[in-house]
Amino acid sequence: MMDPPPQGEVENILKRITSHPGVLGLVVINPQGLAIKTTMDNATTQLYANNFKNLTSMARSSVRDLDPLDDLKFLRVRSRKYEIMVAPSGDYSLIVIQNPNQRDV
Amino acid sequence: MMDPPPQGEVENILKRITSHPGVLGLVVINPQGLAIKTTMDNATTQLYANNFKNLTSMARSSVRDLDPLDDLKFLRVRSRKYEIMVAPSGDYSLIVIQNPNQRDV
């Protein structure tokens, strides 16, 4: 594992992601599935944290079931309205919610 | 729902996908999660069908939990070794397994 970047650097990265056109919000969840960073209201944050904690964990299990030496790097869920990307890093996960119709503006 | 394309057309589409550089295999699963088309051996097909039936169904539930008017269009799981894409269509799902390092050859 790499050393984590200094706290100010994390803030900068999150700010940079959030400022991308089409990005509607982001949530960082800890190993317990609790949101430790969010740009959204409490209820929406809870919904994303709960749903994507379980989905990411199931995706990781599937990847390892197919090949025990493999590991999940990225998960992308495209719905009619949104594109949700989950980047697990160690036991933490970054969830980014985008408007897919606005992404390339 | 659109009318399904004629059977020969389906075969052509599947053949075209399989011939893409980097595509390692594909599986089509029916609403019961059974593989009705596959380019892989039986054990591998079963593993993919079981894992991605459950994962796709959980991804669809998450999408609807976040917005009851929304629906899953596409799911992409990137691991260290593979990129697995699931395209649900009605109750059927097309699963495509790619080698991400070979995709752009």
CSV table of C-alpha atoms in Angstrom, one decimal:
chain,number,residue,atom,x,y,z
A,1,MET,CA,0.0,0.0,0.0
A,2,MET,CA,1.2,3.5,-0.8
A,3,ASP,CA,1.2,6.1,1.9
A,4,PRO,CA,-2.0,8.1,1.8
A,5,PRO,CA,-1.6,11.6,0.3
A,6,PRO,CA,-1.7,14.5,2.8
A,7,GLN,CA,-5.2,15.7,3.8
A,8,GLY,CA,-5.1,18.9,1.8
A,9,GLU,CA,-4.2,17.0,-1.3
A,10,VAL,CA,-7.3,14.7,-0.8
A,11,GLU,CA,-9.5,17.8,-0.5
A,12,ASN,CA,-7.9,19.2,-3.7
A,13,ILE,CA,-8.5,15.9,-5.6
A,14,LEU,CA,-12.1,15.8,-4.5
A,15,LYS,CA,-12.7,19.4,-5.4
A,16,ARG,CA,-11.2,18.8,-8.8
A,17,ILE,CA,-13.5,15.8,-9.5
A,18,THR,CA,-16.5,17.7,-8.3
A,19,SER,CA,-15.8,20.6,-10.6
A,20,HIS,CA,-15.9,18.4,-13.7
A,21,PRO,CA,-18.9,19.2,-16.0
A,22,GLY,CA,-21.6,16.6,-15.4
A,23,VAL,CA,-20.4,15.6,-11.9
A,24,LEU,CA,-23.5,15.7,-9.7
A,25,GLY,CA,-21.9,14.6,-6.5
A,26,LEU,CA,-19.4,12.4,-4.8
A,27,VAL,CA,-19.3,10.3,-1.6
A,28,VAL,CA,-16.4,8.6,0.1
A,29,ILE,CA,-17.3,5.6,2.2
A,30,ASN,CA,-15.1,4.0,4.8
A,31,PRO,CA,-14.7,0.2,5.4
A,32,GLN,CA,-17.9,0.2,7.5
A,33,GLY,CA,-19.8,1.7,4.6
A,34,LEU,CA,-20.2,5.1,6.4
A,35,ALA,CA,-19.9,8.2,4.3
A,36,ILE,CA,-16.8,10.2,5.5
A,37,LYS,CA,-17.0,12.8,2.7
A,38,THR,CA,-20.0,13.9,0.7
A,39,THR,CA,-21.1,16.7,-1.5
A,40,MET,CA,-24.8,15.7,-1.2
A,41,ASP,CA,-27.6,16.0,1.3
A,42,ASN,CA,-27.8,13.5,4.1
A,43,ALA,CA,-30.6,11.3,2.8
A,44,THR,CA,-29.1,11.0,-0.7
A,45,THR,CA,-25.7,10.3,0.8
A,46,GLN,CA,-27.1,7.5,2.9
A,47,LEU,CA,-28.8,5.9,-0.1
A,48,TYR,CA,-25.7,5.9,-2.2
A,49,ALA,CA,-23.5,4.7,0.7
A,50,ASN,CA,-25.8,1.8,1.5
A,51,ASN,CA,-26.4,0.7,-2.0
A,52,PHE,CA,-22.9,1.0,-3.3
A,53,LYS,CA,-21.3,-0.6,-0.2
A,54,ASN,CA,-23.2,-3.8,-0.9
A,55,LEU,CA,-22.8,-3.7,-4.7
A,56,THR,CA,-19.1,-3.1,-4.5
A,57,SER,CA,-18.7,-5.8,-2.0
A,58,MET,CA,-20.6,-8.2,-4.2
A,59,ALA,CA,-18.7,-7.2,-7.3
A,60,ARG,CA,-15.4,-7.8,-5.5
A,61,SER,CA,-16.7,-11.3,-4.4
A,62,SER,CA,-17.6,-12.1,-8.0
A,63,VAL,CA,-14.2,-11.0,-9.3
A,64,ARG,CA,-12.5,-13.2,-6.7
A,65,ASP,CA,-14.9,-16.1,-7.3
A,66,LEU,CA,-13.9,-16.0,-11.0
A,67,ASP,CA,-10.2,-15.8,-10.2
A,68,PRO,CA,-8.9,-15.9,-6.6
A,69,LEU,CA,-5.8,-13.9,-7.6
A,70,ASP,CA,-7.8,-11.1,-9.2
A,71,ASP,CA,-9.2,-8.0,-7.5
A,72,LEU,CA,-11.8,-5.3,-8.2
A,73,LYS,CA,-10.4,-2.1,-9.5
A,74,PHE,CA,-13.5,-0.2,-10.7
A,75,LEU,CA,-17.2,-0.5,-11.0
A,76,ARG,CA,-19.4,1.5,-13.4
A,77,VAL,CA,-23.2,1.5,-13.3
A,78,ARG,CA,-25.0,3.2,-16.1
A,79,SER,CA,-28.7,3.9,-15.7
A,80,ARG,CA,-31.0,5.8,-18.0
A,81,LYS,CA,-30.4,9.0,-15.9
A,82,TYR,CA,-27.0,8.6,-14.2
A,83,GLU,CA,-23.6,7.1,-14.5
A,84,ILE,CA,-22.2,6.0,-11.1
A,85,MET,CA,-18.6,5.1,-10.8
A,86,VAL,CA,-17.1,3.4,-7.8
A,87,ALA,CA,-13.3,3.3,-7.3
A,88,PRO,CA,-12.3,1.2,-4.4
A,89,SER,CA,-9.0,2.0,-2.8
A,90,GLY,CA,-8.0,-0.2,0.1
A,91,ASP,CA,-11.1,-0.5,2.2
A,92,TYR,CA,-12.4,2.9,1.2
A,93,SER,CA,-14.4,3.6,-1.9
A,94,LEU,CA,-15.0,6.8,-3.9
A,95,ILE,CA,-18.4,7.0,-5.5
A,96,VAL,CA,-18.9,9.6,-8.2
A,97,ILE,CA,-22.3,10.4,-9.6
A,98,GLN,CA,-22.5,11.9,-13.1
A,99,ASN,CA,-25.1,13.1,-15.5
A,100,PRO,CA,-24.0,11.1,-18.6
A,101,ASN,CA,-25.7,13.5,-21.0
A,102,GLN,CA,-23.5,16.4,-19.7
A,103,ARG,CA,-20.2,14.6,-19.3
A,104,ASP,CA,-18.6,15.7,-22.6
A,105,VAL,CA,-19.7,19.3,-22.5
B,1,MET,CA,-40.2,-3.2,-26.2
B,2,MET,CA,-38.9,-3.5,-29.7
B,3,ASP,CA,-39.4,-6.7,-31.7
B,4,PRO,CA,-36.4,-9.0,-31.3
B,5,PRO,CA,-34.2,-9.1,-34.3
B,6,PRO,CA,-34.4,-12.3,-36.4
B,7,GLN,CA,-32.3,-15.3,-35.1
B,8,GLY,CA,-29.6,-15.1,-37.8
B,9,GLU,CA,-29.1,-11.4,-37.0
B,10,VAL,CA,-28.5,-12.3,-33.3
B,11,GLU,CA,-25.9,-14.8,-34.3
B,12,ASN,CA,-24.2,-12.2,-36.5
B,13,ILE,CA,-24.1,-9.6,-33.7
B,14,LEU,CA,-22.6,-12.1,-31.3
B,15,LYS,CA,-20.0,-13.3,-33.8
B,16,ARG,CA,-19.1,-9.6,-34.5
B,17,ILE,CA,-18.6,-8.9,-30.8
B,18,THR,CA,-16.6,-12.1,-30.3
B,19,SER,CA,-14.2,-11.2,-33.1
B,20,HIS,CA,-13.2,-7.9,-31.5
B,21,PRO,CA,-9.6,-7.8,-30.4
B,22,GLY,CA,-9.4,-8.4,-26.6
B,23,VAL,CA,-12.8,-10.1,-26.3
B,24,LEU,CA,-12.2,-13.4,-24.4
B,25,GLY,CA,-15.8,-14.6,-24.4
B,26,LEU,CA,-19.4,-13.9,-24.1
B,27,VAL,CA,-22.4,-15.4,-22.4
B,28,VAL,CA,-26.1,-14.6,-22.8
B,29,ILE,CA,-28.3,-15.4,-19.8
B,30,ASN,CA,-32.0,-15.7,-19.8
B,31,PRO,CA,-34.4,-14.4,-17.0
B,32,GLN,CA,-33.7,-17.5,-14.9
B,33,GLY,CA,-30.0,-16.8,-15.0
B,34,LEU,CA,-29.3,-19.8,-17.3
B,35,ALA,CA,-26.8,-19.4,-20.1
B,36,ILE,CA,-28.5,-19.7,-23.5
B,37,LYS,CA,-25.4,-18.7,-25.6
B,38,THR,CA,-21.8,-19.0,-24.7
B,39,THR,CA,-18.4,-19.1,-26.2
B,40,MET,CA,-16.7,-20.5,-23.1
B,41,ASP,CA,-16.5,-23.9,-21.5
B,42,ASN,CA,-19.2,-25.1,-19.2
B,43,ALA,CA,-17.6,-24.5,-15.8
B,44,THR,CA,-16.5,-20.9,-16.8
B,45,THR,CA,-19.9,-20.2,-18.3
B,46,GLN,CA,-21.7,-21.3,-15.0
B,47,LEU,CA,-19.4,-19.1,-12.9
B,48,TYR,CA,-20.1,-16.0,-15.0
B,49,ALA,CA,-23.8,-16.7,-15.3
B,50,ASN,CA,-24.3,-17.2,-11.5
B,51,ASN,CA,-22.1,-14.3,-10.5
B,52,PHE,CA,-23.4,-11.8,-13.0
B,53,LYS,CA,-27.1,-12.8,-12.7
B,54,ASN,CA,-26.9,-11.8,-9.0
B,55,LEU,CA,-24.7,-8.7,-9.5
B,56,THR,CA,-26.9,-7.3,-12.3
B,57,SER,CA,-30.0,-7.9,-10.3
B,58,MET,CA,-28.5,-6.0,-7.3
B,59,ALA,CA,-27.3,-3.2,-9.5
B,60,ARG,CA,-30.8,-2.9,-10.9
B,61,SER,CA,-32.3,-2.8,-7.4
B,62,SER,CA,-29.8,-0.1,-6.4
B,63,VAL,CA,-30.6,2.1,-9.4
B,64,ARG,CA,-34.4,1.8,-8.7
B,65,ASP,CA,-33.8,2.4,-5.0
B,66,LEU,CA,-32.1,5.7,-5.8
B,67,ASP,CA,-34.8,6.6,-8.3
B,68,PRO,CA,-37.9,4.4,-8.8
B,69,LEU,CA,-38.3,5.9,-12.4
B,70,ASP,CA,-34.8,5.0,-13.4
B,71,ASP,CA,-33.5,1.7,-14.8
B,72,LEU,CA,-30.2,-0.1,-15.3
B,73,LYS,CA,-28.7,0.2,-18.8
B,74,PHE,CA,-25.2,-1.1,-18.4
B,75,LEU,CA,-22.8,-2.5,-15.8
B,76,ARG,CA,-19.0,-2.6,-16.1
B,77,VAL,CA,-16.7,-4.4,-13.7
B,78,ARG,CA,-13.0,-3.7,-14.1
B,79,SER,CA,-10.7,-6.0,-12.3
B,80,ARG,CA,-6.9,-6.2,-12.5
B,81,LYS,CA,-7.1,-8.8,-15.2
B,82,TYR,CA,-10.4,-8.4,-16.9
B,83,GLU,CA,-13.1,-6.0,-17.9
B,84,ILE,CA,-16.6,-7.5,-17.8
B,85,MET,CA,-19.5,-5.7,-19.3
B,86,VAL,CA,-23.2,-6.6,-18.8
B,87,ALA,CA,-25.8,-5.2,-21.0
B,88,PRO,CA,-29.3,-6.1,-19.8
B,89,SER,CA,-32.0,-6.1,-22.5
B,90,GLY,CA,-35.5,-6.9,-21.2
B,91,ASP,CA,-34.9,-9.9,-18.9
B,92,TYR,CA,-32.0,-11.2,-20.8
B,93,SER,CA,-28.4,-10.1,-20.3
B,94,LEU,CA,-25.4,-10.1,-22.5
B,95,ILE,CA,-22.1,-10.6,-20.6
B,96,VAL,CA,-18.9,-9.8,-22.5
B,97,ILE,CA,-15.5,-10.6,-21.0
B,98,GLN,CA,-12.5,-8.6,-22.3
B,99,ASN,CA,-8.8,-8.4,-21.7
B,100,PRO,CA,-8.5,-4.7,-21.0
B,101,ASN,CA,-4.8,-4.6,-22.0
B,102,GLN,CA,-5.6,-5.9,-25.4
B,103,ARG,CA,-8.7,-3.9,-26.2
B,104,ASP,CA,-7.2,-1.1,-28.2
B,105,VAL,CA,-4.9,-3.3,-30.3
